[in-house]
PDB file of C-alpha atoms in Angstrom:
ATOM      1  CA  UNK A   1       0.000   0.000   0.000  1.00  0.00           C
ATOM      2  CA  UNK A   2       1.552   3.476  -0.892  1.00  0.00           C
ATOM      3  CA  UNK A   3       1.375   6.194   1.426  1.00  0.00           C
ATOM      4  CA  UNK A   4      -1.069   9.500  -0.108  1.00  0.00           C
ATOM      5  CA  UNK A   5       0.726  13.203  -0.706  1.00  0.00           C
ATOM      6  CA  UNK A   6      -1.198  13.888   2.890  1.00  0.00           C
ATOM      7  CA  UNK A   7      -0.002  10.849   4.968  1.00  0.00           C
ATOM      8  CA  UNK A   8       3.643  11.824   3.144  1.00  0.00           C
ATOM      9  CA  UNK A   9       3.420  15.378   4.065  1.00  0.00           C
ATOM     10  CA  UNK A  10       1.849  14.451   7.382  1.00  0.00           C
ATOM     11  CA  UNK A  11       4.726  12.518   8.711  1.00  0.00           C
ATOM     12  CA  UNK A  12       7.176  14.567   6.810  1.00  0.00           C
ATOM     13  CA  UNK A  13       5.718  17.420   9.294  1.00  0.00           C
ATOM     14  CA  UNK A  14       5.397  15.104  12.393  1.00  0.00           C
ATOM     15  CA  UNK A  15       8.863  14.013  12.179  1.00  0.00           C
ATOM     16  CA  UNK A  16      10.149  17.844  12.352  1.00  0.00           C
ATOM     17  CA  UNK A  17       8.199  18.046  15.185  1.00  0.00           C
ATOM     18  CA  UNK A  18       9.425  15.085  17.057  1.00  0.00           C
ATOM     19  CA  UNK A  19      12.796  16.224  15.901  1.00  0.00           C
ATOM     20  CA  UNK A  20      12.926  20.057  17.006  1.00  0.00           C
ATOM     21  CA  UNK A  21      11.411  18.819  20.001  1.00  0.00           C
ATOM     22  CA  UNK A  22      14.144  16.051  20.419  1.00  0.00           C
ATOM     23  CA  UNK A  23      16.791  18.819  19.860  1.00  0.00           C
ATOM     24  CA  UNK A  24      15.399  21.462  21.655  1.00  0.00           C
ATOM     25  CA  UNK A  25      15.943  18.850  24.983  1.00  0.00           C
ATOM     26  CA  UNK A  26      19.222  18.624  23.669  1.00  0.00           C
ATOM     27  CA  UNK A  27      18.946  14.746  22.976  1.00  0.00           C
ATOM     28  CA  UNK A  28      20.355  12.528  20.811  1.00  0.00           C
ATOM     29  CA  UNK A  29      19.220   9.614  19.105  1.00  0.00           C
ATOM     30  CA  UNK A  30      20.763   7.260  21.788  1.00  0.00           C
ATOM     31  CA  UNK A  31      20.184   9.741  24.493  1.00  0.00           C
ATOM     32  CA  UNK A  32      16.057   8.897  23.652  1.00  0.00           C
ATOM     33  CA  UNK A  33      16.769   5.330  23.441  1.00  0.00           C
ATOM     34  CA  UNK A  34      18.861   4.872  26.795  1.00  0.00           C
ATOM     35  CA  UNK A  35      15.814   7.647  28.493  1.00  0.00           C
ATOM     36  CA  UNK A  36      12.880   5.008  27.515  1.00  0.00           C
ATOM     37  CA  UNK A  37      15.084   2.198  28.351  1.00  0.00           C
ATOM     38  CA  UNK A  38      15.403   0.559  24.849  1.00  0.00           C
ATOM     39  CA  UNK A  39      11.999   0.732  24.130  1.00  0.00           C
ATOM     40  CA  UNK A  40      12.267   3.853  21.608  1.00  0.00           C
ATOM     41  CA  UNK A  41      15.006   2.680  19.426  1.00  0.00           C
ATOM     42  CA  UNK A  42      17.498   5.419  18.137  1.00  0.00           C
ATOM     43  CA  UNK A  43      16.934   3.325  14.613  1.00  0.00           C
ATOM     44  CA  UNK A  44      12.682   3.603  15.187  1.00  0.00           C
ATOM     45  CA  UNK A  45      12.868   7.039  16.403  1.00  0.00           C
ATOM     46  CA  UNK A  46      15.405   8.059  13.459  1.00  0.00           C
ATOM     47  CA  UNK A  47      12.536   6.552  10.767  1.00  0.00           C
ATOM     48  CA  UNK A  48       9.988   8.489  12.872  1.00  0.00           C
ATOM     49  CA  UNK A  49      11.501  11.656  12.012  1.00  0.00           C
ATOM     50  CA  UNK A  50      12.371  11.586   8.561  1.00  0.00           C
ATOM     51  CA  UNK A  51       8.569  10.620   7.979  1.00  0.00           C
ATOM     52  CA  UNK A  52       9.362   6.850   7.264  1.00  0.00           C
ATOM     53  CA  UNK A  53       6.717   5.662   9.396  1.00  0.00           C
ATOM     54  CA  UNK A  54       3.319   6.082   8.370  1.00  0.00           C
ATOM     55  CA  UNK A  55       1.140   4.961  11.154  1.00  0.00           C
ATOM     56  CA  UNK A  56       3.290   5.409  15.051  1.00  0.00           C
ATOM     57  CA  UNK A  57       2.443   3.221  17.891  1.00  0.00           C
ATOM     58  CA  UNK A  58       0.218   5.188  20.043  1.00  0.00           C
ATOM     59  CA  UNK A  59       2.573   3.301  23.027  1.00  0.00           C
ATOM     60  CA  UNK A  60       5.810   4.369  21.751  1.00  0.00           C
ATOM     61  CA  UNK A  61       4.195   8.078  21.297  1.00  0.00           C
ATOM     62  CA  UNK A  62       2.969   7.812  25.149  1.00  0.00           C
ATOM     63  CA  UNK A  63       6.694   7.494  25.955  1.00  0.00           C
ATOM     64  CA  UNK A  64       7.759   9.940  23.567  1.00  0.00           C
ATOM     65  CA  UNK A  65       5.625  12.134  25.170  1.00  0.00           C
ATOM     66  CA  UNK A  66       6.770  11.121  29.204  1.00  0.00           C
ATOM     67  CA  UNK A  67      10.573  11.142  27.713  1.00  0.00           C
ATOM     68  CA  UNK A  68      10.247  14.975  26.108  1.00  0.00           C
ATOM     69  CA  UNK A  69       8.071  16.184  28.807  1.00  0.00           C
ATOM     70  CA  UNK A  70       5.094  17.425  25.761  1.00  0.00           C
ATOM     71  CA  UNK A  71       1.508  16.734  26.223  1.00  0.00           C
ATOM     72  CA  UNK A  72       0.637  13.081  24.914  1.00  0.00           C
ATOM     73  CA  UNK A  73      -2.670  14.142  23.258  1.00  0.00           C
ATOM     74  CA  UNK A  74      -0.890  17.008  21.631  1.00  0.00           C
ATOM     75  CA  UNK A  75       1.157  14.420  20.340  1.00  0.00           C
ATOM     76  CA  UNK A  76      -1.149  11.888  19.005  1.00  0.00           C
ATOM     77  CA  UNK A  77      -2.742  14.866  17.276  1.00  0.00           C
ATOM     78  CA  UNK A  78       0.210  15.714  15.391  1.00  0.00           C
ATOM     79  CA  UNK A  79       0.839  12.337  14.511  1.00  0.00           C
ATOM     80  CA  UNK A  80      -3.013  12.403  12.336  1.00  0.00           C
ATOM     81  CA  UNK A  81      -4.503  10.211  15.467  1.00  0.00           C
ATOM     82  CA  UNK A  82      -8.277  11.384  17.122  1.00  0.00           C
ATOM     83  CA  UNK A  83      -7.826  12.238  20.629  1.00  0.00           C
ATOM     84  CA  UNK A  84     -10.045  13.337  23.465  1.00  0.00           C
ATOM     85  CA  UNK A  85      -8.696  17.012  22.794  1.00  0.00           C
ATOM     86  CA  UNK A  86     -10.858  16.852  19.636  1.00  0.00           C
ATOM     87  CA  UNK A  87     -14.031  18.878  19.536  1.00  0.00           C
ATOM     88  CA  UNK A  88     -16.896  16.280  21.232  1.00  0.00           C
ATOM     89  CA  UNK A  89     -19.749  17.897  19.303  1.00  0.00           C
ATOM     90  CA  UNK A  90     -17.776  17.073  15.710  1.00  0.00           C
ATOM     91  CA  UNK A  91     -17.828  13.516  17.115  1.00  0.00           C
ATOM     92  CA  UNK A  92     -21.045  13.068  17.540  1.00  0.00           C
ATOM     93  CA  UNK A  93     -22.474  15.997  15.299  1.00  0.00           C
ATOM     94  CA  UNK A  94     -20.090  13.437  12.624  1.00  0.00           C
ATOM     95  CA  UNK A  95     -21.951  10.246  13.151  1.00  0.00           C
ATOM     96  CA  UNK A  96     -25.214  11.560  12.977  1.00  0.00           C
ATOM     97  CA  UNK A  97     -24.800  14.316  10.258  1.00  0.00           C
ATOM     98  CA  UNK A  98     -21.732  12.852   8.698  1.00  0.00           C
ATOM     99  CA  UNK A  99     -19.023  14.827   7.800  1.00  0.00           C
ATOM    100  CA  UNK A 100     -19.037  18.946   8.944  1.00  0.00           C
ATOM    101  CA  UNK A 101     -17.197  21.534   7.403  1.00  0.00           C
ATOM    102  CA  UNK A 102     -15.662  23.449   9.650  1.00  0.00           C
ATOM    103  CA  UNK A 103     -18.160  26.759   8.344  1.00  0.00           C
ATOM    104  CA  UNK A 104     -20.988  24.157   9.451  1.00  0.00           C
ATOM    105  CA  UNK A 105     -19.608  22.962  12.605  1.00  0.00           C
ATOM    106  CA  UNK A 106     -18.952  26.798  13.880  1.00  0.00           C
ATOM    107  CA  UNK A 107     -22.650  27.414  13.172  1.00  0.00           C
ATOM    108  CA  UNK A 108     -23.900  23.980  14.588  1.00  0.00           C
ATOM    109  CA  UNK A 109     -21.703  25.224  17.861  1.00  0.00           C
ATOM    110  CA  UNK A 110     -22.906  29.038  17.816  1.00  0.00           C
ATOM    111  CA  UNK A 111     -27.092  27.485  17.381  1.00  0.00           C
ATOM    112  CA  UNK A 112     -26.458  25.011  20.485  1.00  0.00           C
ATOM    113  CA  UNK A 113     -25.390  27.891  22.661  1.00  0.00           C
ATOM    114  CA  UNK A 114     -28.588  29.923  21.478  1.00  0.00           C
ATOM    115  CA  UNK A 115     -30.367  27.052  22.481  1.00  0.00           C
ATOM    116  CA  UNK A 116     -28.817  26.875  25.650  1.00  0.00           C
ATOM    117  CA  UNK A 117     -29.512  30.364  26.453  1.00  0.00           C
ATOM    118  CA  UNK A 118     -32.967  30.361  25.413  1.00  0.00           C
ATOM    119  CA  UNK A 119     -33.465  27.556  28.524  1.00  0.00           C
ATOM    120  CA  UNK A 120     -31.596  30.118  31.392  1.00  0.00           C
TER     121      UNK A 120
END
């Protein structure tokens, strides 16, 4: 299966990320490897920056996260994952409605709190 421009561009981005971040700790390949006790490998971690890893494990990203001291969620965001952090009423709004532009979510969002202060 070949990866799409987006997922390309995606991890292209995500591995900068994880890479400024990694750099702005001042750690090293093996420095992140010998943090998470082996379990990030400098060789895993190297392929997750240069954007040679399409889909991250969200377990190795947990202890990314713990090892560079950065919000988890934050992370799994930047890595194209669905987290908690994401807006609950474009979950649910999603399933019933099916996909919202963002122009139609803002309005869905501004109606509810009408709603809501039609009831105080």
């Amino acid at each position: 299966m070949t990866k799409t421009n987006e997922e390309t561009d995606r991890g292209a981005t995500f591995g900068k990320i994880l890479n400024d971040i990694r750099k702005s700790r001042g750690f090293t390949l093996r420095d992140v490897e010998r943090i998470t006790d082996g379990q990030i490998s400098n060789g895993y971690l190297s392929q997750l920056e240069k954007g040679g890893i399409e889909k991250p494990s969200a377990m190795k990203l947990h202890r990314l996260a713990s090892a560079y001291a950065v919000d988890y969620n934050t992370l799994m965001e930047h890595a194209g994952f669905v987290t908690e952090s994401a807006t609950p009423i474009n979950r649910v709004a999603t399933s019933i409605l099916g996909e919202l532009s963002h122009e139609e979510e803002e309005q869905l969002l501004q109606y509810l709190s009408f709603l809501r202060s039609q009831k105080k």
